Short mmCIF file of C-alpha atoms in Angstrom, two decimals:
data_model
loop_
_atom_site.label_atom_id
_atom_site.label_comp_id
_atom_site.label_asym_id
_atom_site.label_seq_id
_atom_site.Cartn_x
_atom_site.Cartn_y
_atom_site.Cartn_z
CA UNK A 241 -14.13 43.05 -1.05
CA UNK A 242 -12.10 45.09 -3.09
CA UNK A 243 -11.80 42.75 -6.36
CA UNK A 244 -11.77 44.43 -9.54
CA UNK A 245 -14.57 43.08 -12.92
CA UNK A 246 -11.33 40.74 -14.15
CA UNK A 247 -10.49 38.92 -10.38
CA UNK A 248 -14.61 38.46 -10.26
CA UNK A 249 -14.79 37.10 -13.86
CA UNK A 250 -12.05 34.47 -12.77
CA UNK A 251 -13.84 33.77 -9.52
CA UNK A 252 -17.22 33.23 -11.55
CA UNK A 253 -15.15 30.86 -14.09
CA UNK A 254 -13.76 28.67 -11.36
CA UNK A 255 -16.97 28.65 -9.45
CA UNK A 256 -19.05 27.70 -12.43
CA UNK A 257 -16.39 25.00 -13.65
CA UNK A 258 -15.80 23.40 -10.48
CA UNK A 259 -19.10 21.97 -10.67
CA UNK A 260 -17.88 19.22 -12.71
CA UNK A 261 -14.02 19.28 -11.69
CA UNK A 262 -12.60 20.31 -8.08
CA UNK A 263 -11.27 23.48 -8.39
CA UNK A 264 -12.37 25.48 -6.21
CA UNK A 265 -12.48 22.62 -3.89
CA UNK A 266 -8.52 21.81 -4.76
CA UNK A 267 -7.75 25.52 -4.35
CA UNK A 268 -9.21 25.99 -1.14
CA UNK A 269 -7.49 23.09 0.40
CA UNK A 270 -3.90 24.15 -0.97
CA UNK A 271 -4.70 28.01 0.25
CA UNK A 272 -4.53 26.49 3.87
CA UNK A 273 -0.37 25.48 3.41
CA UNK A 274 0.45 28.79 1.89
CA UNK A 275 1.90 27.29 -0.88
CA UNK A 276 4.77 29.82 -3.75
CA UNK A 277 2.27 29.33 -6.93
CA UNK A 278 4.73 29.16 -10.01
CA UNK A 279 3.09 29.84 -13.40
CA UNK A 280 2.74 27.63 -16.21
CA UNK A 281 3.00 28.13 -19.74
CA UNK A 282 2.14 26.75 -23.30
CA UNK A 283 4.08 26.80 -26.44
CA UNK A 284 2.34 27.09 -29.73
CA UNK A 285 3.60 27.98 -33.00
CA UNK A 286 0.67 30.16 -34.23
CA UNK A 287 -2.16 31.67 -32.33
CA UNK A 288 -4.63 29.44 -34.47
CA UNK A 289 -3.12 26.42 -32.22
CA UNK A 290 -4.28 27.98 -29.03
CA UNK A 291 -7.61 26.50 -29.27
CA UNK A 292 -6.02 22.78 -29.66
CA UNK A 293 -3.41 23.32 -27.49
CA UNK A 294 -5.63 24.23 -24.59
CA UNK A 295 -8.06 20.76 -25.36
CA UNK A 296 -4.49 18.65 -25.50
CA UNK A 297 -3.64 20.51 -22.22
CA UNK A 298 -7.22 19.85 -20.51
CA UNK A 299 -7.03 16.06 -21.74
CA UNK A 300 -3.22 15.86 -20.55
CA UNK A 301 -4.30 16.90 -17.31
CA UNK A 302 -7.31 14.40 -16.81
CA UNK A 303 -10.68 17.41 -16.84
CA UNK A 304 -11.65 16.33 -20.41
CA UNK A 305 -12.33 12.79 -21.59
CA UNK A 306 -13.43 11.70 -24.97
CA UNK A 307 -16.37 9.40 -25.44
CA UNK A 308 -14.02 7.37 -28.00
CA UNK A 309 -11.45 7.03 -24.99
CA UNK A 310 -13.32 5.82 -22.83
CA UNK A 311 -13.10 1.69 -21.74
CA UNK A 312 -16.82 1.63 -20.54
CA UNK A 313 -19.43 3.86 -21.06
CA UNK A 314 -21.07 3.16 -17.66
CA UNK A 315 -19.55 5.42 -14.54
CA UNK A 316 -17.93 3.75 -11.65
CA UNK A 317 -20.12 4.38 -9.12
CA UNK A 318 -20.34 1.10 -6.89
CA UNK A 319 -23.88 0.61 -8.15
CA UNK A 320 -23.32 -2.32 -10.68
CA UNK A 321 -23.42 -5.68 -9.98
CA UNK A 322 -20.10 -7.34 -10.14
CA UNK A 323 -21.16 -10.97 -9.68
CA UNK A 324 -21.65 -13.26 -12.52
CA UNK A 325 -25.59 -13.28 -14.02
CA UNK A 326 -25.76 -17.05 -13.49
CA UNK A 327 -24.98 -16.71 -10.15
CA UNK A 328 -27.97 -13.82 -10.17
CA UNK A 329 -30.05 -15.91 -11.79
CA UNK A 330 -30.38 -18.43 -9.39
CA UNK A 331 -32.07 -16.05 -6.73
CA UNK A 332 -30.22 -17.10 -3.81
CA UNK A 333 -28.38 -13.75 -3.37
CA UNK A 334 -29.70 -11.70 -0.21
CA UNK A 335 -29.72 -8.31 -0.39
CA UNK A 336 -29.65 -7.90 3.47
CA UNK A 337 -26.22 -9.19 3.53
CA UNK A 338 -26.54 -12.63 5.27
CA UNK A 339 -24.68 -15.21 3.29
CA UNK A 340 -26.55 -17.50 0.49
CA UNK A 341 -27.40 -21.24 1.57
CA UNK A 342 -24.11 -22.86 -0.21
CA UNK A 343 -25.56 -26.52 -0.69
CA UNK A 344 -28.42 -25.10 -3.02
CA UNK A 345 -25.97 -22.93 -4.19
CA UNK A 346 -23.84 -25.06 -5.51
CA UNK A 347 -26.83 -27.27 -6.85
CA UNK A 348 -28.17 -24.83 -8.96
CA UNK A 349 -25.04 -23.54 -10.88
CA UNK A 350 -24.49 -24.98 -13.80
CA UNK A 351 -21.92 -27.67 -13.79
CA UNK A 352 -18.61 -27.19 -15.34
CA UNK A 353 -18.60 -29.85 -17.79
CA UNK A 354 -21.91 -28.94 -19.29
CA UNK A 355 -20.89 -26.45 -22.13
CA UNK A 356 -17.76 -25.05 -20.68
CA UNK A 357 -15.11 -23.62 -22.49
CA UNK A 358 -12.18 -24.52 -20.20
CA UNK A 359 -8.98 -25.74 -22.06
CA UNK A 360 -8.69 -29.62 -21.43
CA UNK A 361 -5.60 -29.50 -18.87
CA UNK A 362 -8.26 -27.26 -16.81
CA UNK A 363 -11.14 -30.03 -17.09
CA UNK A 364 -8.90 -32.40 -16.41
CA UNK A 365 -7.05 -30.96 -13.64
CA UNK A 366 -10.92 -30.00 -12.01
CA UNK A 367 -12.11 -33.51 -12.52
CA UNK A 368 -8.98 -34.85 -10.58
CA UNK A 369 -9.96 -32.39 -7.72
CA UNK A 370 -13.74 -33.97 -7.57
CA UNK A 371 -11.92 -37.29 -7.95
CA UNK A 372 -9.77 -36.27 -4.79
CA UNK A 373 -13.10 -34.83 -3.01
CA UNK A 374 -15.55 -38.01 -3.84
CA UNK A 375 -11.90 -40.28 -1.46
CA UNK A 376 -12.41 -37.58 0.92
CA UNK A 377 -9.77 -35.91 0.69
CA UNK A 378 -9.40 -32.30 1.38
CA UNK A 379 -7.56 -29.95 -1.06
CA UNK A 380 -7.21 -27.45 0.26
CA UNK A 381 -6.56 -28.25 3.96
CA UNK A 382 -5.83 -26.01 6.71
CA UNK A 383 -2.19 -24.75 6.47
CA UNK A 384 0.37 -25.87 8.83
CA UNK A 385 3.66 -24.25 9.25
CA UNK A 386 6.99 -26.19 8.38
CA UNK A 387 9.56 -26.81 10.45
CA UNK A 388 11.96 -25.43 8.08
CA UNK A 389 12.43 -23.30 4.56
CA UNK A 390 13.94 -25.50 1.54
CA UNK A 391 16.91 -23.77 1.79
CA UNK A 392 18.00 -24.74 5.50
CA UNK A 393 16.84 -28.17 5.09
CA UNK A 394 19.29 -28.48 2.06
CA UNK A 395 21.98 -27.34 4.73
CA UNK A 396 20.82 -29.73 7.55
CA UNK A 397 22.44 -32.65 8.40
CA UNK A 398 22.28 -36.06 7.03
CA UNK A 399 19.43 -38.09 7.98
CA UNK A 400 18.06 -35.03 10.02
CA UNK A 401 14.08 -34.61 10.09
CA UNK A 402 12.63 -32.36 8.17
CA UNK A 403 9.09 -30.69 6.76
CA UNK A 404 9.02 -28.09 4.18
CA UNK A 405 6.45 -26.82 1.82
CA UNK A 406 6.40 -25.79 -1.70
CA UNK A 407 5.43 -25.28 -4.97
CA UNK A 408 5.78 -28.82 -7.53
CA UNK A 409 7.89 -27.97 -10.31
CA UNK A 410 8.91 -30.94 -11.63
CA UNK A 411 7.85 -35.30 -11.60
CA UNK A 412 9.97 -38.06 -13.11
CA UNK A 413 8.28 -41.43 -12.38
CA UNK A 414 10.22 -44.00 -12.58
CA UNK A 415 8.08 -47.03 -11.32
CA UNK A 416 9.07 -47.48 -7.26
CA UNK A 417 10.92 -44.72 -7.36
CA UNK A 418 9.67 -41.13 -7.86
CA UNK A 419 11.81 -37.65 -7.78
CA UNK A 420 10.22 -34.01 -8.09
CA UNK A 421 11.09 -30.67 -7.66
CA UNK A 422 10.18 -28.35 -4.95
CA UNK A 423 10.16 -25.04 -4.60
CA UNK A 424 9.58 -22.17 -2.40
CA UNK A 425 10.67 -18.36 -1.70
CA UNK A 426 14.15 -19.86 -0.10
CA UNK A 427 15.17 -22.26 -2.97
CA UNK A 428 14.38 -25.52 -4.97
CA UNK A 429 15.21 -29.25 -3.61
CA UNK A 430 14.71 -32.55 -5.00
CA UNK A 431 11.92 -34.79 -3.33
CA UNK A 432 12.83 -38.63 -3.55
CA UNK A 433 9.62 -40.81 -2.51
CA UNK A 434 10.07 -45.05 -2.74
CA UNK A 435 8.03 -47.21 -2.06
CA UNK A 436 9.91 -48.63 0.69
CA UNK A 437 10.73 -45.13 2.90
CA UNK A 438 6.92 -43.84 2.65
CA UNK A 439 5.00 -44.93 6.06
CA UNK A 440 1.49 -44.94 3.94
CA UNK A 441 0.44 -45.26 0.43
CA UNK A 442 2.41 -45.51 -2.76
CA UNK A 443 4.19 -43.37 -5.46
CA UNK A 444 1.28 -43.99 -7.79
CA UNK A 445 -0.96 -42.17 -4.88
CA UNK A 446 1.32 -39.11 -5.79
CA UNK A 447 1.26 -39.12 -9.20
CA UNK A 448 -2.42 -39.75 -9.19
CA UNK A 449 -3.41 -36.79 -6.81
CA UNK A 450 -0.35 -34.17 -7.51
CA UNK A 451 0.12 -32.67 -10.88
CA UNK A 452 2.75 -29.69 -11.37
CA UNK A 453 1.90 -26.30 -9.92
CA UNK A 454 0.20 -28.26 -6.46
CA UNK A 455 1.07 -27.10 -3.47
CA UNK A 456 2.31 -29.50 -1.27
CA UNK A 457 4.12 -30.67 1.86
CA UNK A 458 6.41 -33.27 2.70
CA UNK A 459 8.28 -34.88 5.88
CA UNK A 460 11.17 -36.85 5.95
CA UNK A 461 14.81 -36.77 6.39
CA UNK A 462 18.24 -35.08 4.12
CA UNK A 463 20.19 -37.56 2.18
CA UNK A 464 21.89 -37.90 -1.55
CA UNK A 465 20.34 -39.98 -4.28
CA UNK A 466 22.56 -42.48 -6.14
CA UNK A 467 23.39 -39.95 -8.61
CA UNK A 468 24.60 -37.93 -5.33
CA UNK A 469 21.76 -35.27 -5.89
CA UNK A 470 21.06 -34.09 -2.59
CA UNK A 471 17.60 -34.96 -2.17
CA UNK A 472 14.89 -35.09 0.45
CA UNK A 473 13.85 -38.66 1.19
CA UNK A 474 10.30 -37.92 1.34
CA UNK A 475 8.44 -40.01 4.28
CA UNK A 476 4.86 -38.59 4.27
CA UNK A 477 3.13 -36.00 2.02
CA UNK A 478 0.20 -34.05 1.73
CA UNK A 479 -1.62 -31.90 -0.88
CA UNK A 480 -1.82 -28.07 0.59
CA UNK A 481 -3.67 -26.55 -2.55
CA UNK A 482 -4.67 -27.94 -5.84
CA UNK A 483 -3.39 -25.91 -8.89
CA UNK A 484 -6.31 -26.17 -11.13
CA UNK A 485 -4.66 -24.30 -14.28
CA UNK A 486 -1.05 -25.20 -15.33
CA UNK A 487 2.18 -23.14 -15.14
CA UNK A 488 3.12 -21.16 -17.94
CA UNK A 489 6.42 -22.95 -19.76
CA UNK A 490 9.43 -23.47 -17.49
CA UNK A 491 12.20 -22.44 -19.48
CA UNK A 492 10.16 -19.24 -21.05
CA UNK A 493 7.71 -18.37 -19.06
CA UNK A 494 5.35 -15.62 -19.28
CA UNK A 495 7.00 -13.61 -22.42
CA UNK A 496 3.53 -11.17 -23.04
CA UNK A 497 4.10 -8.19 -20.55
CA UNK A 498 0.72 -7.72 -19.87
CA UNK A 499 -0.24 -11.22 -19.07
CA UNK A 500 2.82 -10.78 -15.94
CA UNK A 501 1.14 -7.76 -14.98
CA UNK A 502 -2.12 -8.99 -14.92
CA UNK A 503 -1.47 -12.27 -13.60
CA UNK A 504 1.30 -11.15 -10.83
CA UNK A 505 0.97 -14.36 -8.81
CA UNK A 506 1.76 -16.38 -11.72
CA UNK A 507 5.19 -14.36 -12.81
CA UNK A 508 6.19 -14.76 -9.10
CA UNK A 509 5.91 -18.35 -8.73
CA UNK A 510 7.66 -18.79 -12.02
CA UNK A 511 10.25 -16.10 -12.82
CA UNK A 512 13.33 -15.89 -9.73
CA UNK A 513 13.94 -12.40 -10.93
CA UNK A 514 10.56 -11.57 -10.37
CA UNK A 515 10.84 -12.46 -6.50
CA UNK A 516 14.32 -11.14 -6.14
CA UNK A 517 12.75 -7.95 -7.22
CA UNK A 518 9.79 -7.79 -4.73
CA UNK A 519 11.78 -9.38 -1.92
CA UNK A 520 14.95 -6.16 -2.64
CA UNK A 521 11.77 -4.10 -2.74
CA UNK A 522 10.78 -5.35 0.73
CA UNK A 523 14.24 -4.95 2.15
CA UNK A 524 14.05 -0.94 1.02
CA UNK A 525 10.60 -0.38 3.07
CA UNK A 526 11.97 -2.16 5.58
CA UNK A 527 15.07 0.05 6.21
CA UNK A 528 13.11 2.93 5.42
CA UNK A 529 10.39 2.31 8.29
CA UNK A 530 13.26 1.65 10.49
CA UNK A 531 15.48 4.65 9.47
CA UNK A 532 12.66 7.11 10.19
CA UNK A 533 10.91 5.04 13.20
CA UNK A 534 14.55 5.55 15.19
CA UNK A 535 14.18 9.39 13.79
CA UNK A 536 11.12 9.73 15.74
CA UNK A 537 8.54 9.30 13.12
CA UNK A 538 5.21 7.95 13.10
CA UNK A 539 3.91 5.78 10.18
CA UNK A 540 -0.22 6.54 9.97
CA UNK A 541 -2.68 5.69 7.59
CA UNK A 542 -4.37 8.19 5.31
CA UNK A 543 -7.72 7.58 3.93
CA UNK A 544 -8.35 5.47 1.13
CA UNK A 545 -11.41 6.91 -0.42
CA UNK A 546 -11.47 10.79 0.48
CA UNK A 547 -14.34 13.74 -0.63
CA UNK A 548 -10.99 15.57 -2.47
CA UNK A 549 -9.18 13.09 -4.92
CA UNK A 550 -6.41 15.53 -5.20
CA UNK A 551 -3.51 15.53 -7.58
CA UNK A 552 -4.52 16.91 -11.06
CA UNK A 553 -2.84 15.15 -13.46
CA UNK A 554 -5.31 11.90 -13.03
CA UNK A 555 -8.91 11.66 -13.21
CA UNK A 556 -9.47 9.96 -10.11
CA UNK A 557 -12.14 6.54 -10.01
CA UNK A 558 -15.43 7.39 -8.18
CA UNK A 559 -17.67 5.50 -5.87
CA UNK A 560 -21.01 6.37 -4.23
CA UNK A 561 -21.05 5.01 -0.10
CA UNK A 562 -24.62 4.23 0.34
CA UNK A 563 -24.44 4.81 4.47
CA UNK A 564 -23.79 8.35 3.74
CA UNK A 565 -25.09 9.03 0.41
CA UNK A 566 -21.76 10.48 -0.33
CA UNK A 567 -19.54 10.69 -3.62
CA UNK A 568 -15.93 9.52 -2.82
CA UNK A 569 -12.78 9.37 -4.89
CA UNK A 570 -9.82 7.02 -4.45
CA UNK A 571 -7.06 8.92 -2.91
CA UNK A 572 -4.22 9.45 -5.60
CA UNK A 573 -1.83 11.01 -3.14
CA UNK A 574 -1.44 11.23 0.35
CA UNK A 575 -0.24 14.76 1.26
CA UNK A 576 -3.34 16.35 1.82
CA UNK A 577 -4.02 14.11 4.65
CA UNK A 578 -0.43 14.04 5.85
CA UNK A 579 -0.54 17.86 5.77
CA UNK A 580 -3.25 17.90 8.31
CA UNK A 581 -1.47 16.24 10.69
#
């Protein structure tokens, strides 16, 4: 009531836009706070640059993507099949969501050997884990906690009994005698196995099962090599997880940024800086949470995937719930929610 030809022209322009973006939809929920609405403006050198200036702005701010720009011309949706098409192929997926029968499963894939293009540490490391499997042994075992990190066992006392668990680093076979490097969140300390401490088996056992990257864990008791090393005198062993592809270089490691982005797990079981960082990141949540818990604060949840993506800048990733036939966007921020409350 009351609006003048130009405040119903705007109204009609949002209206008719927000069909494909959430304006109106944005607006309405930011009305609700009362928010002080400071203007925005664009520089241009000529008015002949408005036009561009105003598609740059649009594709700064997420509304407008190019076809060129784009990774994948299908939409995310949810609707695609993310499972490999030889797995498809074999028929034994259930679309009612019970679980496939594993043993035909497994039959039908096509075996690893037969045309694969796995670099030869992976085929050999895989055929060493069927190897393992055919003895009966399991590789990846349920876990059992150790009675103590690496870097408390290095300050127990001599002779002392203790079980840690860590990553294999290093092996240096030297007949009866065997050393390697473990490692795990707390520190590194050198594993001594001879033949004549270990209660079963032999250091060839370990050198034929364990390669570098497995997971293992080991029992036994502190004491110094001849060298003096301090060293672990290793009196039983056994493989916690298999490492199937091997660690990047040791003294390098991963140099391509994008490869320790996209393989995270890797750059934190090889690069110390990499786990100081998430471990001081840790720390700051931690005194954060408890800083505003003894304030009187409440930590909630806000939803994950939410009917208003807000935030403008970013054109939010879409899915499609089938229980609800409902579009939903992955939340970019978490005020909206919070402001609820």
């Amino acid at each position: 009531l009351g609006a003048g030809p130009v405040a119903r022209l705007w109204r009609g322009l949002l209206v008719f836009f927000s069909r494909w973006w959430q304006l109106e939809t944005l607006y309405r929920s930011n009305m609700k706070y009362q928010p002080e609405w400071v203007p925005r403006y664009a520089c241009y050198e000529d008015a002949r640059l408005v036009p561009r200036v105003g598609v740059a702005s649009v594709i700064a701010e997420g509304f407008l993507v190019l076809p060129f720009s784009r990774r994948s011309a299908q939409p995310h949706t949810g609707h695609h099949i993310s499972v490999p098409q030889n797995l498809v192929a074999t028929g034994l997926l259930h679309h009612d969501g019970s679980a496939p029968d594993l043993g035909e499963l497994q039959a039908d894939l096509p075996d690893a050997d037969e045309g694969s293009r796995l670099p030869e540490q992976v085929r050999v490391r895989m055929a060493k884990l069927k190897s393992l499997q055919a003895d009966g042994v399991d590789a990846y075992p349920v876990g059992e906690a150790p009675s103590h990190t690496i870097a408390r066992a290095v300050d127990a006392g001599d002779d002392e009994g203790v079980t840690v668990a860590g990553r294999v680093l290093r092996i240096r076979d030297y007949g009866g005698v065997l050393f390697a490097q473990l490692r795990d969140w707390s520190g590194e300390v050198q594993l001594l196995l001879d033949n004549s401490l270990l209660e079963e088996g032999t250091t060839a056992d370990f050198t034929r099962a364990i390669d570098l990257g497995d997971l293992i864990q080991v029992s036994g008791t502190m004491g110094y090599s001849k060298k003096g090393t301090r060293s672990l005198m290793v009196r039983s062993w056994r493989l916690n997880g298999k490492c199937l592809r091997p660690l990047p270089d040791k003294y390098k490691g991963l140099t391509d940024q994008e490869a320790r982005v996209r393989a995270r797990y890797v750059d934190l079981a090889i690069n110390a800086e990499a786990r100081d960082l998430i471990r001081a990141r840790s720390g700051v949540l931690h005194a954060i949470r408890e800083t505003l818990v003894g304030k009187g604060f409440f930590e909630v949840e806000t939803p994950i995937l939410q009917q208003i993506h807000g935030g403008a800048n970013a054109r939010p990733f879409l899915t499609h719930i089938n229980a609800y036939d409902l579009d939903l966007y992955l939340r970019i921020a978490p005020e909206l929610y919070l402001k609820r409350l």
